PDB file of C-alpha atoms in Angstrom:
ATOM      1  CA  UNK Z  23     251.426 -33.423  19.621  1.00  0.00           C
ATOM      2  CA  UNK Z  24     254.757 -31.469  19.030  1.00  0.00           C
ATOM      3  CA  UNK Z  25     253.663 -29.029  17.040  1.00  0.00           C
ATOM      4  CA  UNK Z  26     253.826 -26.236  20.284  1.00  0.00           C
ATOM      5  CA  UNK Z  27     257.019 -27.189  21.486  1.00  0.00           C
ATOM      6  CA  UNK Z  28     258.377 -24.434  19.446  1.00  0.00           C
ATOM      7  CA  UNK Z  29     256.219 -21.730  20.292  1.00  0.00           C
ATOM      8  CA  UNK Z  30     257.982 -19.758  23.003  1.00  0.00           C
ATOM      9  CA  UNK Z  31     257.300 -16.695  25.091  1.00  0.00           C
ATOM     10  CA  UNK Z  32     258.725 -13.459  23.596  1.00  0.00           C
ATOM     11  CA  UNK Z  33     259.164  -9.733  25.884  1.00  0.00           C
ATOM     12  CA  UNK Z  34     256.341  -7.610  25.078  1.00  0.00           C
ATOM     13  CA  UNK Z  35     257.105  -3.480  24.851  1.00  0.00           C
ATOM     14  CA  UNK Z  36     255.387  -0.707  25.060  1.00  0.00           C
ATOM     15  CA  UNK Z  37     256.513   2.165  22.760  1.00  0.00           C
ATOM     16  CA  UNK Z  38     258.102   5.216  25.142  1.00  0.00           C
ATOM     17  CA  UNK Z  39     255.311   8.382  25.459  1.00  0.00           C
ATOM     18  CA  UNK Z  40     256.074  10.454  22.127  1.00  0.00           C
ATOM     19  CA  UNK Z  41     255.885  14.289  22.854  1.00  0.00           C
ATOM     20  CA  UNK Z  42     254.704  14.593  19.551  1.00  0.00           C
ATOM     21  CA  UNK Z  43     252.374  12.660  17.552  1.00  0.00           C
ATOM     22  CA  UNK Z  44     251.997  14.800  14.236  1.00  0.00           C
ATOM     23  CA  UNK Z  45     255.080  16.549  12.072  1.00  0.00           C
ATOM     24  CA  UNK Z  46     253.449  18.664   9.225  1.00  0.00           C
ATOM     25  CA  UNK Z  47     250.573  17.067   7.431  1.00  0.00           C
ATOM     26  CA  UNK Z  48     251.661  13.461   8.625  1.00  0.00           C
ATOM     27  CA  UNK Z  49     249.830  12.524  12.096  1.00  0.00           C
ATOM     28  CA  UNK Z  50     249.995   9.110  13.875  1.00  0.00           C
ATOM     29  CA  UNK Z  51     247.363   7.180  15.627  1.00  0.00           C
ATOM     30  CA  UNK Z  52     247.067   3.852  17.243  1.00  0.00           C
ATOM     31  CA  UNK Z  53     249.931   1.509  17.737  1.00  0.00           C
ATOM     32  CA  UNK Z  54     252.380   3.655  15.271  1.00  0.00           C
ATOM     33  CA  UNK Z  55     252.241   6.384  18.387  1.00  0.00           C
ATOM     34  CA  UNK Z  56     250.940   4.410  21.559  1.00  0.00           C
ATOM     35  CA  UNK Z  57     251.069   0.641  21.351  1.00  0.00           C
ATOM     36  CA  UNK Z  58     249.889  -0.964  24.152  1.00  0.00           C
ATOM     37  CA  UNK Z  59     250.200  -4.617  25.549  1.00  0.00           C
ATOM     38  CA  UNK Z  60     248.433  -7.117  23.305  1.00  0.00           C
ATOM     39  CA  UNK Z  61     247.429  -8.784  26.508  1.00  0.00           C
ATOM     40  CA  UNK Z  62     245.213  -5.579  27.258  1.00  0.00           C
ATOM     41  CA  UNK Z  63     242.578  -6.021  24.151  1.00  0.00           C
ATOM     42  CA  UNK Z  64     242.713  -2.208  23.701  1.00  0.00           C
ATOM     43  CA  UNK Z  65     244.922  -1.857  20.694  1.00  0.00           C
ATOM     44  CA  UNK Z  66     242.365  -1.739  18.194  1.00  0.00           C
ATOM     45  CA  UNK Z  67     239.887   0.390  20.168  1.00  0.00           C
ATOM     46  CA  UNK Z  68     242.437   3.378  20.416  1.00  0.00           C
ATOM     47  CA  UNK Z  69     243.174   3.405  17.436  1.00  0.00           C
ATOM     48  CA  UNK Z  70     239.452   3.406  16.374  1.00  0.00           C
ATOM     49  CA  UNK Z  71     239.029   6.068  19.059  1.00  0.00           C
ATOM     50  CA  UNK Z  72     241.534   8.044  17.576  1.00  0.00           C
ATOM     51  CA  UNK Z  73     240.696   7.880  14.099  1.00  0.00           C
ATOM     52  CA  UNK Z  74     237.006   9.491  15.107  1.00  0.00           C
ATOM     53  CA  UNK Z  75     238.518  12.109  17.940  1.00  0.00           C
ATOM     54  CA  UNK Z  76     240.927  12.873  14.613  1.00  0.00           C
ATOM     55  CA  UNK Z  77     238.284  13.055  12.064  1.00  0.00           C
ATOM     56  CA  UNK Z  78     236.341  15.491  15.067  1.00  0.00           C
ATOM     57  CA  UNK Z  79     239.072  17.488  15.161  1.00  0.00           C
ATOM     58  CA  UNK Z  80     239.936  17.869  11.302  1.00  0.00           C
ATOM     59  CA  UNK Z  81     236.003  18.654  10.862  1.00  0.00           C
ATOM     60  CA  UNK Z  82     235.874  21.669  13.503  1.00  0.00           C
ATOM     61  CA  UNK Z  83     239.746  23.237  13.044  1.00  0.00           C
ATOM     62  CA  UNK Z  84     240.466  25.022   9.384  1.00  0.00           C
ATOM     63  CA  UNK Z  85     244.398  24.795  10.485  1.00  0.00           C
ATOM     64  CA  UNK Z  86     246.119  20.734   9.996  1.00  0.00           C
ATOM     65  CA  UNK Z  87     248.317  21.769  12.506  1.00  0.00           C
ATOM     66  CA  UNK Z  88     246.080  23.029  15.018  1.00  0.00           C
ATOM     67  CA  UNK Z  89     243.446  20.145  14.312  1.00  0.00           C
ATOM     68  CA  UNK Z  90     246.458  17.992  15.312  1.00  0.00           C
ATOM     69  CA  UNK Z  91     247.197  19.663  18.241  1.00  0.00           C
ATOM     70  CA  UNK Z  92     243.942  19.059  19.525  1.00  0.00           C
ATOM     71  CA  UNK Z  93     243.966  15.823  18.683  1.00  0.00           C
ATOM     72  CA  UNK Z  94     247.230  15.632  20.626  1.00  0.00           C
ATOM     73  CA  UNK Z  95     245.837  16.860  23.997  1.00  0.00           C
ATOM     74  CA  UNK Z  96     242.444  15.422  23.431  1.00  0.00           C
ATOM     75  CA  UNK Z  97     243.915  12.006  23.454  1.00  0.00           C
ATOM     76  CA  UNK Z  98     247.491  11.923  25.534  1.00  0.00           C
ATOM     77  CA  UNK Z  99     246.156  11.378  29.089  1.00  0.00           C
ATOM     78  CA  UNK Z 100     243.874   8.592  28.213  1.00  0.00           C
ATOM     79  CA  UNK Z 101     245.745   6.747  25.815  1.00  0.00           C
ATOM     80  CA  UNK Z 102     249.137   7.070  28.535  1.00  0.00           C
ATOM     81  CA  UNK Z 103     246.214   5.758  31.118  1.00  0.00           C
ATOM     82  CA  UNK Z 104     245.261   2.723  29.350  1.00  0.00           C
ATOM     83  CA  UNK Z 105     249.069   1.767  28.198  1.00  0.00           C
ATOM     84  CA  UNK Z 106     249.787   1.937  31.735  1.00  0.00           C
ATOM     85  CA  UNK Z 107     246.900  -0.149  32.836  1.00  0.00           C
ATOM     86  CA  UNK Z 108     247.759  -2.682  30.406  1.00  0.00           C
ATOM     87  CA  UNK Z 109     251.240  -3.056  31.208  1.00  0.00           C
ATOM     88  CA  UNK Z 110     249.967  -3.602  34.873  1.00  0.00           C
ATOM     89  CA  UNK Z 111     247.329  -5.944  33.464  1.00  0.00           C
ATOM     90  CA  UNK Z 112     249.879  -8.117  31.592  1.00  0.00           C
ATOM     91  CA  UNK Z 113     252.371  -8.229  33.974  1.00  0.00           C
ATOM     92  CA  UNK Z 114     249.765 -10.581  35.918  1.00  0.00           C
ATOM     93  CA  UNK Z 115     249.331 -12.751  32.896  1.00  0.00           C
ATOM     94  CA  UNK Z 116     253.437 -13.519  32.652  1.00  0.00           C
ATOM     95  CA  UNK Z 117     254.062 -16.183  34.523  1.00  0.00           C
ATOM     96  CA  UNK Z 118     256.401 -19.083  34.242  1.00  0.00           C
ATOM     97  CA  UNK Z 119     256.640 -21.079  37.712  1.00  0.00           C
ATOM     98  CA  UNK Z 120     254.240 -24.115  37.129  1.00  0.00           C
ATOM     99  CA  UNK Z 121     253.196 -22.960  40.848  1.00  0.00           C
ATOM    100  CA  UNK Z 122     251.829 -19.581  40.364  1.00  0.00           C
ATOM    101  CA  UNK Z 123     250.608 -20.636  36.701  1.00  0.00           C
ATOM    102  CA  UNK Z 124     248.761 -23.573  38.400  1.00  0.00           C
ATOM    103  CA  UNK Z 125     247.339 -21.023  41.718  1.00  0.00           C
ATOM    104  CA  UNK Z 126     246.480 -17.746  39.021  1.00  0.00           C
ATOM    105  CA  UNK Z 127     244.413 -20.191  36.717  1.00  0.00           C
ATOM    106  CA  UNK Z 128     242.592 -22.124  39.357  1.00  0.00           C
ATOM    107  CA  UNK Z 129     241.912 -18.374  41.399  1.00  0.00           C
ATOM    108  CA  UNK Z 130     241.091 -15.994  39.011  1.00  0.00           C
ATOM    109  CA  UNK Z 131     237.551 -17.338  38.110  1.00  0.00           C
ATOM    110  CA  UNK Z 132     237.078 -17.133  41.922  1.00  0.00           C
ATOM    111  CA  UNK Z 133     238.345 -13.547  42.278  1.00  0.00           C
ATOM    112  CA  UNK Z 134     236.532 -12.719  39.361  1.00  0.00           C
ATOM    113  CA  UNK Z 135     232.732 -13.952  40.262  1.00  0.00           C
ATOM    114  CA  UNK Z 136     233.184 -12.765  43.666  1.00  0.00           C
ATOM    115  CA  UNK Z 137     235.451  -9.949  44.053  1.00  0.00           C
ATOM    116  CA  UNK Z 138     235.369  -8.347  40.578  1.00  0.00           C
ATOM    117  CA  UNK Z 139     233.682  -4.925  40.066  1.00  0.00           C
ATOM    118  CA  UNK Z 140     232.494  -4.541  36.612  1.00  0.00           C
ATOM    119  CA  UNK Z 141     232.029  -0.679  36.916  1.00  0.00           C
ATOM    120  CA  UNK Z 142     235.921  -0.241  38.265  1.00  0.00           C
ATOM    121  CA  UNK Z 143     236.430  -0.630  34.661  1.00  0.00           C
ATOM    122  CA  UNK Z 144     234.245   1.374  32.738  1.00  0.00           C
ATOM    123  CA  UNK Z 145     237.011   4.153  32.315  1.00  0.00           C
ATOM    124  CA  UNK Z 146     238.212   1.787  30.205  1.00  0.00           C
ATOM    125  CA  UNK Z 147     234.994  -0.376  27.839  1.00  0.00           C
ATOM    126  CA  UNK Z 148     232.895   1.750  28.714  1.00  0.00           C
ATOM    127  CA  UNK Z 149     234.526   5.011  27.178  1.00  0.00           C
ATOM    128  CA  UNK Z 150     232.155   6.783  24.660  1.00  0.00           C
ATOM    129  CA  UNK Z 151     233.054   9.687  22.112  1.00  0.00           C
ATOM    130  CA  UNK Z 152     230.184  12.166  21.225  1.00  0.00           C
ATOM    131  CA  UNK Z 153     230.033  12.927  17.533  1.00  0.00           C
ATOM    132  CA  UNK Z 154     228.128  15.931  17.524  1.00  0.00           C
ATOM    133  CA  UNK Z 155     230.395  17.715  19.985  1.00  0.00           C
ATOM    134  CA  UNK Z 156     232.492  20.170  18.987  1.00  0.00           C
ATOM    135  CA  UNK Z 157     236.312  20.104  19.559  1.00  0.00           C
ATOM    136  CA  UNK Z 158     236.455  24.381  18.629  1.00  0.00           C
ATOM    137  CA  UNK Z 159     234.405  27.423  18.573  1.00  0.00           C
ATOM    138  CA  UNK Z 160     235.964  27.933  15.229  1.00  0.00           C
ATOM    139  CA  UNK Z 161     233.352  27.726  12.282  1.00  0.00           C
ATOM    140  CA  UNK Z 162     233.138  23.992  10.777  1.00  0.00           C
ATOM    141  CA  UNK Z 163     234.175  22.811   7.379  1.00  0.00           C
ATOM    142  CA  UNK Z 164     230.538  22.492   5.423  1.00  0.00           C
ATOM    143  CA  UNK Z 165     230.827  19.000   5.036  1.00  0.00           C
ATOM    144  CA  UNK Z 166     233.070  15.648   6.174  1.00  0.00           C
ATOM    145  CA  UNK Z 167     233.581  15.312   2.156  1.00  0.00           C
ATOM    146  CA  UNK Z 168     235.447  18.441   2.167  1.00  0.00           C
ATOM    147  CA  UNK Z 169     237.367  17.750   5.399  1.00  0.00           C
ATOM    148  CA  UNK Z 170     238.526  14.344   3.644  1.00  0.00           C
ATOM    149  CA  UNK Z 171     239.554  16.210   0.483  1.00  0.00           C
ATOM    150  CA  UNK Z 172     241.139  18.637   1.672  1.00  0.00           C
ATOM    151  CA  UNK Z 173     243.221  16.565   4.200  1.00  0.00           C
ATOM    152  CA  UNK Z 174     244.104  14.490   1.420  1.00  0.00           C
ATOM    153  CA  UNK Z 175     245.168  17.283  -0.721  1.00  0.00           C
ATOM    154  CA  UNK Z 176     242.252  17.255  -3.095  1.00  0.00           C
ATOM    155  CA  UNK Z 177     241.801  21.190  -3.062  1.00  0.00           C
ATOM    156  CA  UNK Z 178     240.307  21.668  -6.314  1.00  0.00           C
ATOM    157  CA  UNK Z 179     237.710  18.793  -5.975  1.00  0.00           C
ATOM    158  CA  UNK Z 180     236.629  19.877  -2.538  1.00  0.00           C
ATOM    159  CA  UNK Z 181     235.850  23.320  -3.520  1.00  0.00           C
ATOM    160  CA  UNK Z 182     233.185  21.934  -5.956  1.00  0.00           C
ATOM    161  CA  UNK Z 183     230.972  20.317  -3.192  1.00  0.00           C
TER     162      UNK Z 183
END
């Protein structure tokens, strides 16, 4: 078939660290502030991560702007820790010599059944956010309903829950 003879290899990027991830009441998450190598597999998992460390912080901090500071430094050093690891993980995957293509197929299953350690990666699958714990001492909103509303800019129906 020549249906693939088209299909080429394009240059992956990661997005530069942003210093800030939130200006007013717009905040990013995911790939819009931290995209990471596709090869990695983590793109969707920050950006679920963040979405619940986000709704954390918007349901223990009154204050947008301080809920999205939090957010902020709640998430920077892992997120920068996992974009690095998977431009270091992809980097291994681009290959174009029919050589090294031929030796990294045929040897990774080896190096992976024997030399592999499962737990050397459990900062990274194996990372677990705790719902219940608060992000601030500061007094909660009463309910998630509220939070939503009220991030949304649905004042007047949040005050009637």
């Amino acid at each position: 078939p020549t249906w693939y003879k088209g299909i080429g290899a394009f240059p992956i990027y990661d997005i530069a660290s942003q210093p800030t991830w939130y200006k007013g009441s717009i905040v990013l998450i995911g790939d819009a502030v931290h995209a990471i190598s596709p090869s990695s597999g983590q793109g969707a998992s920050l950006a679920m991560e963040d979405a619940v460390i986000l709704a954390k912080c918007l349901r223990d901090i009154q204050s947008l702007d301080q809920a999205f500071a939090k957010y902020q430094t709640l998430r920077r050093d892992r997120v920068e820790a996992v974009v690095k690891w998977g431009r270091t993980f992809g980097g291994a995957k681009i290959m174009s010599n029919p050589i090294q293509v031929w030796f990294r197929d045929h040897m990774m299953p080896f190096f992976l059944k024997f030399a592999a350690k499962p737990e050397a990666l459990d900062w990274v699958y194996g990372y677990e956010i705790d719902w219940d714990e608060r992000v601030s001492d500061e007094e909660p909103r009463t309910s998630l309903r509220e939070t939503l509303l009220n991030f949304l800019g649905h004042r007047s129906l949040a005050q009637n829950t």
